[in-house]
Amino acid sequence: MSASPSAPQHPLVTPAVADSPAPDDQVMPGKRVRLAVDRPMRLDSGVEIGGFQIAYQTYGTLNADKSNAIFICHALTGDHFVVEKHPVTGKPGWWEMLVGPGKPVDTDRYFVICSNVLGGCLGSTGPKDIDPATGQPYGLSFPVVTIGDMVRAQKLLVEHLGIEKLFCVIGGSMGGMQVLQWAVAYPDSVFSAVPIATAARHSAQNIAFHEVGRQAIMADPNWRGGNYLLEGTKPEAGLAVARMAAHITYLSEAALHRKFGRNLQDRKAVTYGFDADFQVESYLRYQGAAFVERFDANSYLYITRAMDYFDLAADAGGSLANAFRPGGGTTPVRFCLASFSSDWLFPTSESRAIVHALNAVAANVSFVEIETDKGHDAFLLDEPEFHQVIHGFLEGCAEHRGLSARRRAR
Amino acid sequence: MSASPSAPQHPLVTPAVADSPAPDDQVMPGKRVRLAVDRPMRLDSGVEIGGFQIAYQTYGTLNADKSNAIFICHALTGDHFVVEKHPVTGKPGWWEMLVGPGKPVDTDRYFVICSNVLGGCLGSTGPKDIDPATGQPYGLSFPVVTIGDMVRAQKLLVEHLGIEKLFCVIGGSMGGMQVLQWAVAYPDSVFSAVPIATAARHSAQNIAFHEVGRQAIMADPNWRGGNYLLEGTKPEAGLAVARMAAHITYLSEAALHRKFGRNLQDRKAVTYGFDADFQVESYLRYQGAAFVERFDANSYLYITRAMDYFDLAADAGGSLANAFRPGGGTTPVRFCLASFSSDWLFPTSESRAIVHALNAVAANVSFVEIETDKGHDAFLLDEPEFHQVIHGFLEGCAEHRGLSARRRAR
């Protein structure tokens, strides 16, 4: 094992439980696998972990030559329940607008995979899980993971599934960061990549918003230095505030104005008090309260940190273009980028910077900015033009990849 | 006394202490006065308060016909220490860039007044003060105040100073809201008005950010339902998080990028932990920690609420233009509005809406959008073009008002 000076010094190799179900295996639907059992995976921090669990789902059927696999990367608080009822909230899958039979990511045609990220809390190993070395939840002794580490684990999963080359990797927001990381780290294992509403590095403003969320969590006395599971408390208030702050950044000012404006909540006049007078206040409180039901506070710390650390150019010696020059050549990956005009969290300028870098290496890239007032969340919503772009791009890639058309495939 | 159904039912008339100094009178510099001693002031909530204290400062000399008074309205966390060392932080006055001898708001020429808002915590009566009816701090039993109430108290102060008509009312952000309120409520008492980086109503997004801050404070167990002063605790963690979230909104993405980018704090590499790795994190933490030293958490609740409630058009039957039609005519007030191109908290569109309303009533109005990357905070910073605009507008107004030029006045 090797570790950076400040990284945890104990190896997180857990081969003893490789075949044992995790505590939540009985209640949480979906597939799961223990990876890096025989050979630990080295994290960017230098810590090595082995035998960690990755929870995932698949939709559709892998074709004979295993050339029709699409890997979906989820966003910060997403999970692998892409097109099915969420096991905790009971709500529809988070990307049913885009993925499913006959949808742009057509599960009648493609084999779709999505896994809960390493460090997550919906089945993949993360800070809420039991550290076999101590028999107690990891808490902050879980190693800090990066976008690179998440994708490393995804690559192991894809190999476990016997797939050498993904037809496409697609995702929005933090999912888009993973898509970029896939293309940069494993250019020969990705035929096409669709990074949506994302950036090649987390901006100062976005780090700042994440830091506010983390401080809100860590300021909650129930957080207990990260040991809340051990101590039987739950930093719900802090996590809810973190979610509320983040949620504002997912919407545009126009969308908030359209949805709520200054409308009052169940009353005809203000109350001259601190109840939720305005609908937007009530909405935010609801978002905060609902979130704590489905998400682990420490996972929120770890995953926001992974996003903050993401900086593709820095990893490539300061030049983003260099990130797309594997072995000095041009990336073979076909790219399609999409941004949303009212997204101020990952504005179009961030996508444009990636496009410029791809152009600089003469990569195959298309890019579209979708006009919408829905803000960052637009990638999760009903945006016909966006869906048409994804459909068209995948059609073109399928043709180049030699995948048979949908009707013949069925 | 009259009160809305949900407003506190006890009158806050405190004539008995009209001549007594407040507890902090000995330590806090500046002037103070008890207002509405003989006749209580009716708040928008319906609650009547009397004998409340307003802390204020004046700079320069009132001329013989009392026609050279400029009233400065401070922003959310501002105070009346405009051009002097702050008694708590020891920092320079918050508007020394704009106000002072020879500055655009020339204290050699004008008599400048600024008061701490009603509900504040730097000397004016607010939730941290002792309720004479109970002998304990008001806490949440303090009545909710509005921008209208703040300005009502300012009007009493101005009358107390024997000034019938202000030469100018000027302020940015919440200060700008008060400027607008002055012009609408007392059009004959204001010769000119300069609302800067402000809006005629608080937007859904801004209400949302305020609600996050309030929830952060109220989630802090040390807040104790608002009774922290009585119980000897201090909701510092919650207030710091509130300040951190708000602080991001005061800066532009470009300013954050220029100031901090992804620069690391005192280190050459990330630590793979949750310390402040990035300078922007360290900066935010400092802002939060410094703020709790000088501000009362309940005052933060009250003043943010006042901003949320602000809606000039709603008060004028739904038409902003009507707000500027006193008695059916056109407002006699001369307006100069300024916005900043990178201000996303009070974007130019908000100022433009006010200008359109003023144009609709054929009011005397000038407007400029200052090109800057400094965001909302630009009104507090070194922005030469902005300062020239204020200087030029006041010069023109002084001429119209018949105020002698500076050299002759000295």
Short mmCIF file of N, CA, C and O in Angstrom, two decimals, chain B residues 338-383:
data_model
loop_
_atom_site.label_atom_id
_atom_site.label_comp_id
_atom_site.label_asym_id
_atom_site.label_seq_id
_atom_site.Cartn_x
_atom_site.Cartn_y
_atom_site.Cartn_z
N ALA B 338 -28.27 53.11 -10.64
CA ALA B 338 -27.04 52.48 -11.13
C ALA B 338 -27.10 50.99 -10.85
O ALA B 338 -27.55 50.57 -9.78
N SER B 339 -26.69 50.22 -11.83
CA SER B 339 -26.57 48.77 -11.62
C SER B 339 -25.19 48.35 -12.12
O SER B 339 -24.48 49.13 -12.74
N PHE B 340 -24.83 47.11 -11.82
CA PHE B 340 -23.50 46.60 -12.19
C PHE B 340 -23.67 45.36 -13.06
O PHE B 340 -24.43 44.45 -12.71
N SER B 341 -22.93 45.35 -14.15
CA SER B 341 -23.17 44.33 -15.19
C SER B 341 -23.03 42.90 -14.66
O SER B 341 -23.70 41.99 -15.14
N SER B 342 -22.16 42.68 -13.68
CA SER B 342 -21.92 41.31 -13.20
C SER B 342 -22.67 41.00 -11.91
O SER B 342 -22.43 39.98 -11.27
N ASP B 343 -23.59 41.88 -11.52
CA ASP B 343 -24.38 41.69 -10.31
C ASP B 343 -25.52 40.72 -10.62
O ASP B 343 -26.44 41.06 -11.37
N TRP B 344 -25.46 39.52 -10.08
CA TRP B 344 -26.52 38.54 -10.37
C TRP B 344 -27.52 38.46 -9.22
O TRP B 344 -28.56 37.81 -9.34
N LEU B 345 -27.24 39.16 -8.11
CA LEU B 345 -28.19 39.18 -7.00
C LEU B 345 -29.27 40.23 -7.28
O LEU B 345 -30.46 39.97 -7.08
N PHE B 346 -28.82 41.40 -7.72
CA PHE B 346 -29.75 42.45 -8.16
C PHE B 346 -29.35 42.85 -9.57
O PHE B 346 -28.73 43.88 -9.77
N PRO B 347 -29.71 42.00 -10.54
CA PRO B 347 -29.23 42.23 -11.90
C PRO B 347 -29.82 43.50 -12.50
O PRO B 347 -30.81 44.05 -12.02
N THR B 348 -29.19 43.95 -13.57
CA THR B 348 -29.59 45.18 -14.25
C THR B 348 -31.07 45.17 -14.61
O THR B 348 -31.73 46.22 -14.58
N SER B 349 -31.61 44.01 -14.93
CA SER B 349 -33.03 43.94 -15.31
C SER B 349 -33.93 44.49 -14.20
O SER B 349 -34.99 45.05 -14.48
N GLU B 350 -33.51 44.33 -12.96
CA GLU B 350 -34.31 44.85 -11.85
C GLU B 350 -34.32 46.38 -11.86
O GLU B 350 -35.35 47.01 -11.62
N SER B 351 -33.15 46.96 -12.10
CA SER B 351 -33.09 48.43 -12.19
C SER B 351 -33.87 48.92 -13.38
O SER B 351 -34.57 49.94 -13.33
N ARG B 352 -33.76 48.18 -14.50
CA ARG B 352 -34.44 48.57 -15.71
C ARG B 352 -35.96 48.60 -15.50
O ARG B 352 -36.66 49.48 -16.01
N ALA B 353 -36.47 47.66 -14.72
CA ALA B 353 -37.91 47.62 -14.44
C ALA B 353 -38.34 48.89 -13.70
O ALA B 353 -39.42 49.43 -13.94
N ILE B 354 -37.48 49.36 -12.81
CA ILE B 354 -37.79 50.60 -12.07
C ILE B 354 -37.76 51.79 -13.02
O ILE B 354 -38.63 52.65 -13.00
N VAL B 355 -36.73 51.79 -13.90
CA VAL B 355 -36.60 52.89 -14.86
C VAL B 355 -37.82 52.92 -15.78
O VAL B 355 -38.38 54.00 -16.06
N HIS B 356 -38.27 51.75 -16.22
CA HIS B 356 -39.45 51.70 -17.08
C HIS B 356 -40.66 52.28 -16.37
O HIS B 356 -41.45 53.03 -16.96
N ALA B 357 -40.83 51.94 -15.10
CA ALA B 357 -41.96 52.46 -14.33
C ALA B 357 -41.85 53.97 -14.19
O ALA B 357 -42.85 54.69 -14.30
N LEU B 358 -40.64 54.46 -13.97
CA LEU B 358 -40.44 55.91 -13.83
C LEU B 358 -40.68 56.62 -15.16
O LEU B 358 -41.27 57.70 -15.20
N ASN B 359 -40.24 55.97 -16.24
CA ASN B 359 -40.50 56.54 -17.56
C ASN B 359 -41.99 56.60 -17.84
O ASN B 359 -42.49 57.55 -18.45
N ALA B 360 -42.72 55.59 -17.37
CA ALA B 360 -44.16 55.53 -17.62
C ALA B 360 -44.89 56.70 -16.98
O ALA B 360 -45.98 57.06 -17.41
N VAL B 361 -44.31 57.26 -15.92
CA VAL B 361 -44.96 58.42 -15.30
C VAL B 361 -44.21 59.70 -15.65
O VAL B 361 -44.45 60.76 -15.05
N ALA B 362 -43.31 59.61 -16.64
CA ALA B 362 -42.55 60.78 -17.10
C ALA B 362 -41.75 61.43 -15.99
O ALA B 362 -41.67 62.66 -15.89
N ALA B 363 -41.18 60.58 -15.12
CA ALA B 363 -40.36 61.10 -14.03
C ALA B 363 -38.98 61.50 -14.55
O ALA B 363 -38.59 61.12 -15.66
N ASN B 364 -38.28 62.26 -13.75
CA ASN B 364 -36.93 62.68 -14.08
C ASN B 364 -35.98 61.57 -13.64
O ASN B 364 -35.76 61.37 -12.45
N VAL B 365 -35.45 60.84 -14.58
CA VAL B 365 -34.64 59.68 -14.19
C VAL B 365 -33.45 59.50 -15.12
O VAL B 365 -33.57 59.65 -16.34
N SER B 366 -32.32 59.21 -14.53
CA SER B 366 -31.17 58.77 -15.33
C SER B 366 -30.76 57.39 -14.82
O SER B 366 -31.05 57.03 -13.68
N PHE B 367 -30.13 56.65 -15.71
CA PHE B 367 -29.79 55.27 -15.35
C PHE B 367 -28.50 54.88 -16.05
O PHE B 367 -28.32 55.20 -17.22
N VAL B 368 -27.65 54.19 -15.32
CA VAL B 368 -26.44 53.68 -15.96
C VAL B 368 -26.12 52.28 -15.43
O VAL B 368 -26.29 51.99 -14.24
N GLU B 369 -25.75 51.43 -16.36
CA GLU B 369 -25.23 50.12 -15.96
C GLU B 369 -23.70 50.19 -16.05
O GLU B 369 -23.15 50.46 -17.12
N ILE B 370 -23.05 49.98 -14.92
CA ILE B 370 -21.59 50.05 -14.87
C ILE B 370 -21.01 48.69 -15.28
O ILE B 370 -21.40 47.67 -14.72
N GLU B 371 -20.09 48.73 -16.24
CA GLU B 371 -19.41 47.50 -16.64
C GLU B 371 -18.35 47.14 -15.60
O GLU B 371 -17.42 47.91 -15.35
N THR B 372 -18.50 46.02 -14.97
CA THR B 372 -17.54 45.59 -13.96
C THR B 372 -17.69 44.09 -13.76
O THR B 372 -18.77 43.54 -13.99
N ASP B 373 -16.63 43.44 -13.30
CA ASP B 373 -16.75 42.01 -13.00
C ASP B 373 -16.86 41.78 -11.50
O ASP B 373 -16.75 40.64 -11.04
N LYS B 374 -17.09 42.86 -10.73
CA LYS B 374 -17.03 42.71 -9.26
C LYS B 374 -18.33 42.27 -8.61
O LYS B 374 -18.39 42.09 -7.39
N GLY B 375 -19.38 42.13 -9.41
CA GLY B 375 -20.62 41.62 -8.84
C GLY B 375 -21.36 42.65 -8.00
O GLY B 375 -21.12 43.86 -8.11
N HIS B 376 -22.26 42.16 -7.17
CA HIS B 376 -23.11 43.04 -6.36
C HIS B 376 -22.30 43.97 -5.47
O HIS B 376 -22.64 45.13 -5.27
N ASP B 377 -21.22 43.46 -4.92
CA ASP B 377 -20.39 44.24 -4.00
C ASP B 377 -19.75 45.46 -4.66
O ASP B 377 -19.15 46.28 -3.95
N ALA B 378 -19.86 45.58 -5.98
CA ALA B 378 -19.21 46.69 -6.67
C ALA B 378 -19.61 48.05 -6.09
O ALA B 378 -18.81 48.98 -6.09
N PHE B 379 -20.83 48.13 -5.54
CA PHE B 379 -21.25 49.45 -5.03
C PHE B 379 -20.44 49.88 -3.80
O PHE B 379 -20.45 51.04 -3.42
N LEU B 380 -19.74 48.93 -3.20
CA LEU B 380 -18.90 49.22 -2.04
C LEU B 380 -17.43 49.39 -2.41
O LEU B 380 -16.60 49.68 -1.55
N LEU B 381 -17.11 49.19 -3.68
CA LEU B 381 -15.70 49.08 -4.07
C LEU B 381 -15.27 50.25 -4.95
O LEU B 381 -16.05 51.13 -5.27
N ASP B 382 -14.01 50.22 -5.30
CA ASP B 382 -13.43 51.29 -6.10
C ASP B 382 -13.87 51.13 -7.56
O ASP B 382 -13.27 50.37 -8.32
N GLU B 383 -14.93 51.84 -7.92
CA GLU B 383 -15.46 51.78 -9.28
C GLU B 383 -15.54 53.20 -9.81
O GLU B 383 -16.57 53.89 -9.66
#
